[in-house]
Coordinates of C-alpha atoms (C1' of nucleotides) in Angstrom, one line a residue:
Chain Y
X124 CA 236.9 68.0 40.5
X125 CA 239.4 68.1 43.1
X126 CA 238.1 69.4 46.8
X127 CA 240.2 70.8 49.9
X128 CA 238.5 69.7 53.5
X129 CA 236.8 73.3 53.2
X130 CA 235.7 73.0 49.5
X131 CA 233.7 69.7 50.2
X132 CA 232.7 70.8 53.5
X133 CA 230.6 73.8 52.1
X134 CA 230.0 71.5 49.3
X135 CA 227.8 68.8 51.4
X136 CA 227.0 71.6 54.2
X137 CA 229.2 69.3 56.8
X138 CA 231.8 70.7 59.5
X139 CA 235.7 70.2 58.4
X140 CA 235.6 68.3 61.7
X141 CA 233.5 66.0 61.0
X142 CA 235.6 65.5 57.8
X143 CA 238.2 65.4 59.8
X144 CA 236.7 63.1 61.7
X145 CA 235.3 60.5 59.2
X146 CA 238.5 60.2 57.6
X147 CA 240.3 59.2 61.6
X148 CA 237.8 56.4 62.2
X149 CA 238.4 55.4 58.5
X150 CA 234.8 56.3 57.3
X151 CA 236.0 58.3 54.6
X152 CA 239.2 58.5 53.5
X153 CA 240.7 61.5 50.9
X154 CA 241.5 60.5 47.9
X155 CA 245.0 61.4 48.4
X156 CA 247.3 63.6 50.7
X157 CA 249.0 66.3 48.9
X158 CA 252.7 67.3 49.6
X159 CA 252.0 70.0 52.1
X160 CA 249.4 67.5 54.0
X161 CA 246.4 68.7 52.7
X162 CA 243.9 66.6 52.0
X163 CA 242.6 66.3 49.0
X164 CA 238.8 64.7 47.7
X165 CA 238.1 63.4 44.7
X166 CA 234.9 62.1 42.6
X167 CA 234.6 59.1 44.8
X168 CA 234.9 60.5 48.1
X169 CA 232.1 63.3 47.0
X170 CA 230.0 60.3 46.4
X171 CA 230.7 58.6 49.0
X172 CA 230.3 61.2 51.2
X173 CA 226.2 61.3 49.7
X174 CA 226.5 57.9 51.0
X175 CA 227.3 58.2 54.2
X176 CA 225.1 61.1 54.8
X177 CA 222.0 59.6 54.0
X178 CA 222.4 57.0 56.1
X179 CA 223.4 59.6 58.8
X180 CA 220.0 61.1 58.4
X181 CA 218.5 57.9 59.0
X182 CA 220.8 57.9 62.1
X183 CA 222.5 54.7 61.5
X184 CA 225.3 54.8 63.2
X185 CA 229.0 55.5 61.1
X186 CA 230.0 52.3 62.3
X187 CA 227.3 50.7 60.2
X188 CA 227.7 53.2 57.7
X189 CA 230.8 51.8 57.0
X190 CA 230.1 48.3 57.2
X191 CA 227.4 49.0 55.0
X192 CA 229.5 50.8 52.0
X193 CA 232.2 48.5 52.4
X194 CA 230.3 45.3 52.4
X195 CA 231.4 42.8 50.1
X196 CA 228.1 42.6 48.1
X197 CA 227.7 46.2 48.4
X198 CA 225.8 47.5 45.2
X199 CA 225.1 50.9 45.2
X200 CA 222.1 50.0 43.8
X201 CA 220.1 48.0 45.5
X202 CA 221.5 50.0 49.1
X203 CA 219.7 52.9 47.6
X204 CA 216.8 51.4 46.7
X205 CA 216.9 50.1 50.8
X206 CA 217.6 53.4 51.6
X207 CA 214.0 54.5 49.6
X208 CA 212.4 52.1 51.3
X209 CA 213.7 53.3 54.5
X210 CA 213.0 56.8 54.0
X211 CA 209.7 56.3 52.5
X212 CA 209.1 53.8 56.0
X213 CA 210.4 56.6 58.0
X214 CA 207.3 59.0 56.2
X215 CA 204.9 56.7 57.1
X216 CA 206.1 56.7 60.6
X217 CA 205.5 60.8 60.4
X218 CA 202.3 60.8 59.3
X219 CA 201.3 58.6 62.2
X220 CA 203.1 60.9 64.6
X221 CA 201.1 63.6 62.7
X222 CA 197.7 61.8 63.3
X223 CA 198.5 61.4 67.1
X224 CA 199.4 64.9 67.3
X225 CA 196.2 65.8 65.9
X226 CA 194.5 63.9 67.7
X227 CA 196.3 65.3 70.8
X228 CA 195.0 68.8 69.8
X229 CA 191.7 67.4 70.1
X230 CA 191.8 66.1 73.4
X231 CA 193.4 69.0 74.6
X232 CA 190.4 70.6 72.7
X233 CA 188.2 68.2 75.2
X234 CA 186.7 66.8 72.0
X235 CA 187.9 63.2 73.0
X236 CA 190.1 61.5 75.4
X237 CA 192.8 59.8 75.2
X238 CA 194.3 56.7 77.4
X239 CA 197.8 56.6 78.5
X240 CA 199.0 54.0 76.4
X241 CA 197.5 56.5 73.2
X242 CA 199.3 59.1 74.3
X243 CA 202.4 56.7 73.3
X244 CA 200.9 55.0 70.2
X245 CA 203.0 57.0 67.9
X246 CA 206.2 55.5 69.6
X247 CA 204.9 52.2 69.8
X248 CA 204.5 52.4 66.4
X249 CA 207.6 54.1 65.8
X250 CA 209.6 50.8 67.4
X251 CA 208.0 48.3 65.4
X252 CA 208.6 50.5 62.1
X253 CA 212.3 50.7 63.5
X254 CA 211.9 46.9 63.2
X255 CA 210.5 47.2 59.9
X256 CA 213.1 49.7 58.8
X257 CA 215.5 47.5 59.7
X258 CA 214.7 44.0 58.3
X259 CA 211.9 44.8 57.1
X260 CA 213.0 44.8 53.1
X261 CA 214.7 41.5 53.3
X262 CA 212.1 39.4 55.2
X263 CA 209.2 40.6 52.8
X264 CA 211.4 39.4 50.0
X265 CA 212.0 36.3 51.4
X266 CA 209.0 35.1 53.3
X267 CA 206.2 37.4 51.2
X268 CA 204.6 40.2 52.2
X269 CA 201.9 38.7 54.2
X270 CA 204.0 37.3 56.6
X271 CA 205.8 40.7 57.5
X272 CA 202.7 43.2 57.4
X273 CA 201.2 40.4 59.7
X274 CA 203.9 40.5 62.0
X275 CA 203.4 43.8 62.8
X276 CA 200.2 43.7 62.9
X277 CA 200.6 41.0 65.6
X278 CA 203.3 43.0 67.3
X279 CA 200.7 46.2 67.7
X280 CA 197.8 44.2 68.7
X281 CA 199.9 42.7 71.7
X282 CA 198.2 43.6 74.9
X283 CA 200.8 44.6 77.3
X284 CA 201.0 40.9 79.0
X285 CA 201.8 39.9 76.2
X286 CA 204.5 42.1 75.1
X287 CA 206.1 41.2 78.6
X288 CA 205.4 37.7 78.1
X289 CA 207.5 38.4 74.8
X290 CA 210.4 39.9 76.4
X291 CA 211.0 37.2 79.3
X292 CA 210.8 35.0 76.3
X293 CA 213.3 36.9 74.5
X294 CA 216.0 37.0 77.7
X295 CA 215.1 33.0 78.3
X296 CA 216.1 32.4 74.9
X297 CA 219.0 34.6 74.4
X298 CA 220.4 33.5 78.0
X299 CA 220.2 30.0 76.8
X300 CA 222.0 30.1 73.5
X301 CA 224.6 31.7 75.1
X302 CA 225.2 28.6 76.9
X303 CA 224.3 26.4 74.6
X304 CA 226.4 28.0 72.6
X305 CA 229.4 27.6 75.3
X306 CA 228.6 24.1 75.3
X307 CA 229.8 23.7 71.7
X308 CA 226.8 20.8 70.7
X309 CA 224.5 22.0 68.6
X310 CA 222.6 18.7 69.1
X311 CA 222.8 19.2 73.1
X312 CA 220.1 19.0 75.2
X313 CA 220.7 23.2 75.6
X314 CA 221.1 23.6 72.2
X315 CA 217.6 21.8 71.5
X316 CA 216.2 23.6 74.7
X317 CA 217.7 26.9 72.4
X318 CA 215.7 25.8 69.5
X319 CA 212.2 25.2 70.9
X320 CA 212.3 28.6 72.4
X321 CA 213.3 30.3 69.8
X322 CA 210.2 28.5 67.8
X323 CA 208.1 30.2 70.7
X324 CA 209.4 33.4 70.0
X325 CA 208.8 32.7 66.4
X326 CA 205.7 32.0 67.0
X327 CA 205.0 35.3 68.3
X328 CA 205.3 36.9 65.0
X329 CA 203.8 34.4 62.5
X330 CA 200.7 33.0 62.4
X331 CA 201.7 29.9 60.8
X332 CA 205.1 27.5 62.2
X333 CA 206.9 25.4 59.3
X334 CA 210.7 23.7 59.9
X335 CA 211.7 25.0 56.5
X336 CA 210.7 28.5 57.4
X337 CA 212.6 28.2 61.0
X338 CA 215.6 26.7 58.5
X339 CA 215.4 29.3 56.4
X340 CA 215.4 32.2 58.8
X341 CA 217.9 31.1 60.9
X342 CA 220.0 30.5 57.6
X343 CA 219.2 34.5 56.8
X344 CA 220.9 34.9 60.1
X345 CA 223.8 33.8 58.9
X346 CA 223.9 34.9 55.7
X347 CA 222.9 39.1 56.6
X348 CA 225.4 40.9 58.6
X349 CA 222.4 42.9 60.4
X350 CA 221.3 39.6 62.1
X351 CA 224.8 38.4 62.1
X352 CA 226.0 41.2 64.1
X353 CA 222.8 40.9 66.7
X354 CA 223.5 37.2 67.5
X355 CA 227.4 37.6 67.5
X356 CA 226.6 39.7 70.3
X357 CA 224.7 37.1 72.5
X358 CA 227.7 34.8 71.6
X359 CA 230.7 34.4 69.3
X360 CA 229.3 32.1 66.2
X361 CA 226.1 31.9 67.5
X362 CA 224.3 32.4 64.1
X363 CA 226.0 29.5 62.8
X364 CA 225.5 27.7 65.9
X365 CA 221.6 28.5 65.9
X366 CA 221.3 27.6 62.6
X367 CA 223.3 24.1 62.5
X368 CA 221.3 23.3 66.1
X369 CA 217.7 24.3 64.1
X370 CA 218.6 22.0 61.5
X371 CA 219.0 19.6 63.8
X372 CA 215.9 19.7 65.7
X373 CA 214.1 20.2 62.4
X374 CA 215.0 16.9 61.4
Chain K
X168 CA 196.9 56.9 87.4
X169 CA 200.4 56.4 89.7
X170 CA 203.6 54.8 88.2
X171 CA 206.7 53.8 88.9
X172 CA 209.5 54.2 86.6
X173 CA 209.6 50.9 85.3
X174 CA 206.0 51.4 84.5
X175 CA 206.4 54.3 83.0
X176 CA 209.1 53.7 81.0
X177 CA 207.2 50.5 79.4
X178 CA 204.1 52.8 79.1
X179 CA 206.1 55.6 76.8
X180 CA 208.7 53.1 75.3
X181 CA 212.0 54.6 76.5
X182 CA 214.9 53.1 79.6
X183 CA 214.7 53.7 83.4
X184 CA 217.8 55.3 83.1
X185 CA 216.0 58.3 80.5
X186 CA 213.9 58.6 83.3
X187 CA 216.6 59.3 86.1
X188 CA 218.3 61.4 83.5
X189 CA 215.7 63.4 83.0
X190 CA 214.6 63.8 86.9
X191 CA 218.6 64.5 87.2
X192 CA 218.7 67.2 85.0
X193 CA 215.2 68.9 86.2
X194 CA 213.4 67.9 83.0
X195 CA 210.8 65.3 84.4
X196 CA 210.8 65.9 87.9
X197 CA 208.6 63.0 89.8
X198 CA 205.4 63.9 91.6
X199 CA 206.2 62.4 94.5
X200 CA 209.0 60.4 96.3
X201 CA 207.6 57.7 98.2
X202 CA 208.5 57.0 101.5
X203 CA 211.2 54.3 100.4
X204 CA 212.4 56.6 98.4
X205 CA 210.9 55.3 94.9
X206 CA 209.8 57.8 92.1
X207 CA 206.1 58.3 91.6
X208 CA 204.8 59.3 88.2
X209 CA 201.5 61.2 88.1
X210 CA 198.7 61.8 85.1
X211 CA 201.0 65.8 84.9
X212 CA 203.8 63.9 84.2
X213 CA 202.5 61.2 81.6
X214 CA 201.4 64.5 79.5
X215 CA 204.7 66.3 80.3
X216 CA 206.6 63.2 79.0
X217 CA 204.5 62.8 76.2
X218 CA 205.2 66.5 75.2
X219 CA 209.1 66.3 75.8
X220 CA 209.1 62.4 73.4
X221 CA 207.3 64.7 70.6
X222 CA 210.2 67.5 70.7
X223 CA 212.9 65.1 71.3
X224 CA 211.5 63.7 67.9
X225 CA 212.2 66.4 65.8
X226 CA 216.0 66.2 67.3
X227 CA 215.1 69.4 69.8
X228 CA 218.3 69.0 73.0
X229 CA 216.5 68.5 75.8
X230 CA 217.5 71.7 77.1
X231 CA 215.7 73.4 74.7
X232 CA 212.7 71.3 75.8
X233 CA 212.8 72.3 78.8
X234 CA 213.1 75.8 78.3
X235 CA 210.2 75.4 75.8
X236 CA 207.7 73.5 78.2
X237 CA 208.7 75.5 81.4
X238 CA 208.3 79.0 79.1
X239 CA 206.1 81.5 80.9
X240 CA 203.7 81.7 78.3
X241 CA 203.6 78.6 77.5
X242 CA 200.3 77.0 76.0
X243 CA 200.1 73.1 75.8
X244 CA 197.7 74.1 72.7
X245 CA 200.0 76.2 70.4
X246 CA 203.0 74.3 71.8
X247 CA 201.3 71.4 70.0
X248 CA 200.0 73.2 67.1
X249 CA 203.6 74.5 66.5
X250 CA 204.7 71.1 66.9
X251 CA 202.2 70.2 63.9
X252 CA 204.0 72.4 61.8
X253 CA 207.3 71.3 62.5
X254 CA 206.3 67.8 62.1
X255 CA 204.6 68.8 58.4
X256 CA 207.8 70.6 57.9
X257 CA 209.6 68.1 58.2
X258 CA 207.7 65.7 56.3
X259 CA 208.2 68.2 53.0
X260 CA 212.3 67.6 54.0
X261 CA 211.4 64.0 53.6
X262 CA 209.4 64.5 50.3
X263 CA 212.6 66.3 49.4
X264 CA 214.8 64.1 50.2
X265 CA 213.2 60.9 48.5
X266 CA 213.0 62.5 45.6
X267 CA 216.5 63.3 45.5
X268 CA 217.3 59.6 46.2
X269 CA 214.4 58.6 43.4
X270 CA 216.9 61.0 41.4
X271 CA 220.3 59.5 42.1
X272 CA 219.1 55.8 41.4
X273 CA 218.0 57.4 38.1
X274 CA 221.6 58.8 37.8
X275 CA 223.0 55.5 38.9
X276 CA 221.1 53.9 36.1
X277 CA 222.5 56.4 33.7
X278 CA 219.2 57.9 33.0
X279 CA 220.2 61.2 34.1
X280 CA 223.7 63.5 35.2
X281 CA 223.8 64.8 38.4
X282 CA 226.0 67.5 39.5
X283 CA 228.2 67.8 42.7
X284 CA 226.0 70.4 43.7
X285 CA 222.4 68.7 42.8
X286 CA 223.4 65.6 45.4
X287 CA 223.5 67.7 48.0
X288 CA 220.6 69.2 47.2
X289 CA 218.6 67.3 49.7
X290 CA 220.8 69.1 52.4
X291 CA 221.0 72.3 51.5
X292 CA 217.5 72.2 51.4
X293 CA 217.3 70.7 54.6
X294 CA 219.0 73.7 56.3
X295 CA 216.4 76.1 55.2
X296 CA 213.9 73.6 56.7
X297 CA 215.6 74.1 59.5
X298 CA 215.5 77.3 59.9
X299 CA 212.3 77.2 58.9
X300 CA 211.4 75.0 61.7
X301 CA 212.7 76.8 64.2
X302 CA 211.4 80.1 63.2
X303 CA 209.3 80.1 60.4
X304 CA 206.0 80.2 62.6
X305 CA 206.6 83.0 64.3
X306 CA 207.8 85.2 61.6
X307 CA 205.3 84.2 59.0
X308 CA 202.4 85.5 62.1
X309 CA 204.2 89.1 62.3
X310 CA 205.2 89.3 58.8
X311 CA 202.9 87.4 56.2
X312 CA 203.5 83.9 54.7
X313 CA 205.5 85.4 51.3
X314 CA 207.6 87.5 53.4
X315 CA 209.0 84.2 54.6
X316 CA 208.6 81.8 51.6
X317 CA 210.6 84.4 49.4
X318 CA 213.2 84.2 52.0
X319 CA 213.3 80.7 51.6
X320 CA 213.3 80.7 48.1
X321 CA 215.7 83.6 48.0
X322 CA 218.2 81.5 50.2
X323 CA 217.8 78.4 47.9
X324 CA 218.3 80.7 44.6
X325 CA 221.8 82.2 46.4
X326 CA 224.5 80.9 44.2
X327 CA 227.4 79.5 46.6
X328 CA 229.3 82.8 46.0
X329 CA 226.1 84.8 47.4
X330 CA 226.2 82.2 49.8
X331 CA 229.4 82.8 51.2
X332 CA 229.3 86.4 51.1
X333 CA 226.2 85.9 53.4
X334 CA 228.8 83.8 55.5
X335 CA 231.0 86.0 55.3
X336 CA 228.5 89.2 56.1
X337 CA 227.5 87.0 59.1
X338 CA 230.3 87.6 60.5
X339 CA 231.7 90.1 60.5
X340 CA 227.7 91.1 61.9
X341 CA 228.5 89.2 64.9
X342 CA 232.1 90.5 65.5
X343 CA 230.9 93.9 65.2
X344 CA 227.8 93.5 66.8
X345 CA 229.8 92.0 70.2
X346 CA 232.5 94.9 69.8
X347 CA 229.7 97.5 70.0
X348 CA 227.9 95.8 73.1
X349 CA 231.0 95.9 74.8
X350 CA 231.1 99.8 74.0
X351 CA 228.2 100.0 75.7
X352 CA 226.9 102.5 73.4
X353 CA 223.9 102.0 71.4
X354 CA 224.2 105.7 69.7
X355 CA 227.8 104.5 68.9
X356 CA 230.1 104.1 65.5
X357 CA 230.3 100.8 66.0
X358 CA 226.8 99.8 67.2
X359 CA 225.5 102.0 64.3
X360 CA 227.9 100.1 61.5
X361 CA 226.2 96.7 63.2
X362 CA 223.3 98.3 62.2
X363 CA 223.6 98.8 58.8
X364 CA 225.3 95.2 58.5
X365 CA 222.5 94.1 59.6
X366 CA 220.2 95.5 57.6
X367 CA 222.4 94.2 54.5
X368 CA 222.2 90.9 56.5
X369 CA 218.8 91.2 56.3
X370 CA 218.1 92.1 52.5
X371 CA 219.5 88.9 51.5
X372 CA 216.6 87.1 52.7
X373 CA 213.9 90.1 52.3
X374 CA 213.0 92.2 49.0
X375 CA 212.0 94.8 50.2
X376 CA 213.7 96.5 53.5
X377 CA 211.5 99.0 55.8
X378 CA 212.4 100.5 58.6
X379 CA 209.3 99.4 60.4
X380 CA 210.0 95.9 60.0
X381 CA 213.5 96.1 61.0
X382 CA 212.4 97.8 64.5
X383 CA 209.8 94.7 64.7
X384 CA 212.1 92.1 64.1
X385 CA 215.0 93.7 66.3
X386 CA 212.1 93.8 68.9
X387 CA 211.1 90.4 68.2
X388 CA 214.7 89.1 69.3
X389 CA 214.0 90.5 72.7
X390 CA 210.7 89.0 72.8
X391 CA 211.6 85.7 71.3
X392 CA 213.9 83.2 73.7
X393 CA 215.2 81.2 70.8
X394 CA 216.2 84.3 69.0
X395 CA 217.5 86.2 72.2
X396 CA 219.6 83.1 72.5
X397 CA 221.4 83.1 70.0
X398 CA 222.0 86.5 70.3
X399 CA 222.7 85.7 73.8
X400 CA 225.9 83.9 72.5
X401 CA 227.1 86.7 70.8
X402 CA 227.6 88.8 73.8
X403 CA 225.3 89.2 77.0
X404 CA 222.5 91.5 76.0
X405 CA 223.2 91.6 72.9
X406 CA 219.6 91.4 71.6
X407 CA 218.5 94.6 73.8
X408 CA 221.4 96.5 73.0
X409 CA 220.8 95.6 68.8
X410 CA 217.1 96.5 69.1
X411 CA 217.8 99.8 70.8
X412 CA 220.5 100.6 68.0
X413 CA 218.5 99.9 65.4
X414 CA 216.1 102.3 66.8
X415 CA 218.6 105.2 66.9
X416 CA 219.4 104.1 63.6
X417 CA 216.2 104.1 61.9
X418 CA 215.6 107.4 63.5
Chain V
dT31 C1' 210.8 33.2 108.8
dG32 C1' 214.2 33.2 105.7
dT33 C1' 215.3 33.6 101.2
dT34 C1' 214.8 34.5 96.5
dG35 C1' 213.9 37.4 92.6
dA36 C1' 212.2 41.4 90.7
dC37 C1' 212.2 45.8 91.6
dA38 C1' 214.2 50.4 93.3
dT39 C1' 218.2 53.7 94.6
dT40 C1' 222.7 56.4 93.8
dG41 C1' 227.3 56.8 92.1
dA42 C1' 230.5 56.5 88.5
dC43 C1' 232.7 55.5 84.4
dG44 C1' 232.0 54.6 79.1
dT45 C1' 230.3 56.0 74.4
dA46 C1' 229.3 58.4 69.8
dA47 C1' 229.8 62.1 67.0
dC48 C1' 231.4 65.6 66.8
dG49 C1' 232.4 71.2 68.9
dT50 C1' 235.8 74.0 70.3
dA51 C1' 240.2 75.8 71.4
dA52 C1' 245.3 75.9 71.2
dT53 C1' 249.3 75.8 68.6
dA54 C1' 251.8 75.7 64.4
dG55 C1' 252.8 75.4 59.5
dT56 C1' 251.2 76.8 54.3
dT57 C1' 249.1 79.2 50.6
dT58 C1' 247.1 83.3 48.6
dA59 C1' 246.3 88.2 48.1
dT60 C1' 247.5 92.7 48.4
Chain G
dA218 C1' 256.4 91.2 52.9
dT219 C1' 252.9 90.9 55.7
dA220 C1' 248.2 89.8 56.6
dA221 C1' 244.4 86.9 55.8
dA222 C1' 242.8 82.6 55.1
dC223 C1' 243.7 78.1 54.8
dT224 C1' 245.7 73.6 56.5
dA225 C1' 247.4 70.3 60.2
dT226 C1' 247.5 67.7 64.8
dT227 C1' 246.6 67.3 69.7
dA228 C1' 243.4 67.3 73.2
dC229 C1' 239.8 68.3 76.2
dG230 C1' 234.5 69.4 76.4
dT231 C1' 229.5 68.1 75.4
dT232 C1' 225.0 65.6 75.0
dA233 C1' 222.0 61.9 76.1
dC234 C1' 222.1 58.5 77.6
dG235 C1' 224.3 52.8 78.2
dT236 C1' 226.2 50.0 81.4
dC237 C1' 228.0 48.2 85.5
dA238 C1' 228.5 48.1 90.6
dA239 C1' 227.0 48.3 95.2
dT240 C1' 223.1 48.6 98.0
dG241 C1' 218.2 48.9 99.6
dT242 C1' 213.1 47.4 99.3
dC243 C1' 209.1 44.6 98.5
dA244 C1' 206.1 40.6 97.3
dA245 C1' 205.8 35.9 97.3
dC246 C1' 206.9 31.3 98.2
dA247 C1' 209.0 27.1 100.7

DNA sequence: TGTTGACATTGACGTAACGTAATAGTTTAT
DNA sequence: ATAAACTATTACGTTACGTCAATGTCAACA
């Protein structure tokens, strides 16, 4: 039970570089080191290494990867049952591609004709089931699955006015937590400004606005890593931030 | 009909910067430059970009694209149909694949023991897809559908010792093969012992072995860019020279 | 008419996930 | 004992863009 770089790498049909490679940037790490250097893989690390490469083929990213396994809450579970969900999400997605293919060969047959933005609708689609793929799982736990399906459904039917409506919104808001978020008042007039926006952009997914919903998601934001990570990146603490200043102007 | 990049990046989903990236490197070249020097996207290059999105899909390097849309005998028709099989190919991977994760949560729940080799499963299968993908059409015209599938199956029956004797045949196929190019000689020792390893090559994905079908695939490398460059890599000419061996050595 | 803001351009450097040598030590097989 | 087959580290190359930076252009509004 007990594999050499080249043993597992014929094993999971992966290069001993990228073995190599995942055990540098820490992704997975041998089991030991044997006297001569080697490296040497047990049980774990075979199972691991399943890990890690089906998220791969879901191309997450290895950063992610990691954070993912070595979550505190990680159960390996539930991530696989995510990872169904995913991969079953991802199938969908195909057979939509498929259709518009399909379909392509038709109107290349002159049977119909399609419009531009047609010609795209399998990648449109593709984004919001990214969306979906992503958070997707979580919301529909939390907030039914109503909500979600409707969501998208929202998202597709967008025209494209919309949709660009929705991403000035989307800049506005992030550019102005940011600052509100430099400010350091979550009851601030920016902070507030924050909040109303972000109901907006809410608003452009659901059908129906309620404060304990806006509390709740912007809790989730805290709470999930995934969202966590997105808003740390508009500015450090910002989930918590965005959630104290909704509670707030909830009140 | 016209657009700019910004228009037509919004339009298919992907950044300006794809766009300039792909003008750069000659794979979506504009219609038009405007007088002020702005790109100008035509209805030619709404298809064209449609057709590239679809093989950048299935993971295809954009060089390969390029060499696939700009192929002289290329047909927007079969290029699509082929893409239709890929696509459905790939959607059996996926099939595979979730049942191998619908497998390992049974495992996780104890229901069920997995071996090292089963988890991997998915991937090893995955490889023969690949293959498959890339050249399964084409052979499964010239040679019949079971020729192919029972290379397949053959390939996923190998135990992992067949398997790396097949490794192992490969190359020394290809070291021999690019020592008897450089000979020059197709009449040669050396081009005539590539020959026979590559008939032995050969029998571990067919049952039955005839000379006829070993000129016709030898031919088919030639006829074939995807196959001629891989061959291509070996040594320069290399599918020429192996196709006019084998027909000294089938003599 | 001047200015502003949203577009466009071309560099040019950064990045992820490895591939691919080059060089050198170790183990295994004949 | 010597070759073949493995291991190691170091380091530069590659693909498909992301991300500035510096600059130019166009439509609209005060």
């Amino acid at each position: 039970m007990e594999y050499t770089v080249n043993k597992l790498a014929k094993l999971a049909g992966v290069s001993t570089r990228t073995l190599r490679y995942y055990d540098e940037i820490g992704l997975l790490v041998p089991a030991r080191i044997s006297s001569n250097g080697y490296r040497i893989y047990g049980r774990n690390e075979v199972d691991r290494l399943q890990q890690i490469l089906f998220y791969r083929e879901l191309d997450v990213p290895l950063d992610e990867i990691r954070r993912i396994l070595s979550a505190d809450d990680f159960n390996g579970l539930s991530a696989l049952r995510n990872h169904l969900a995913a991969l079953k999400s991802k199938r969908e997605q195909l057979d939509l591609l498929i259709a518009n293919v399909e379909k392509t060969i038709k109107a290349m047959k002159g049977e119909i004709v399609m419009s531009d933005k047609e010609k795209f609708e399998g990648f449109l689609k593709k984004m919001v089931d990214d969306n979906e793929q992503k958070y997707g799982k979580e919301i529909r736990e939390k907030y039914g699955k109503e909500t979600v399906d409707h969501s998208n459904a929202k998202l597709l039917n967008m025209s494209r006015e919309q949709y660009a409506e929705l991403e000035k919104l989307t800049d506005e808001l992030n550019e102005t937590l940011k600052l509100a978020v430099e400010s350091g008042d979550p009851g601030g007039e920016l902070a507030q400004k924050a909040c109303e926006l972000h109901k907006k952009w809410l608003c452009f997914y659901w059908d129906e606005y309620s404060k304990e919903a806006h509390i709740g998601i912007t809790q989730m934001y805290v709470d999930d890593p995934r969202f966590a990570a997105y808003y740390e990146k508009i500015a450090p603490g910002c989930a918590e931030f965005l959630r104290d200043a909704v509670a707030i102007y909830c009140r």
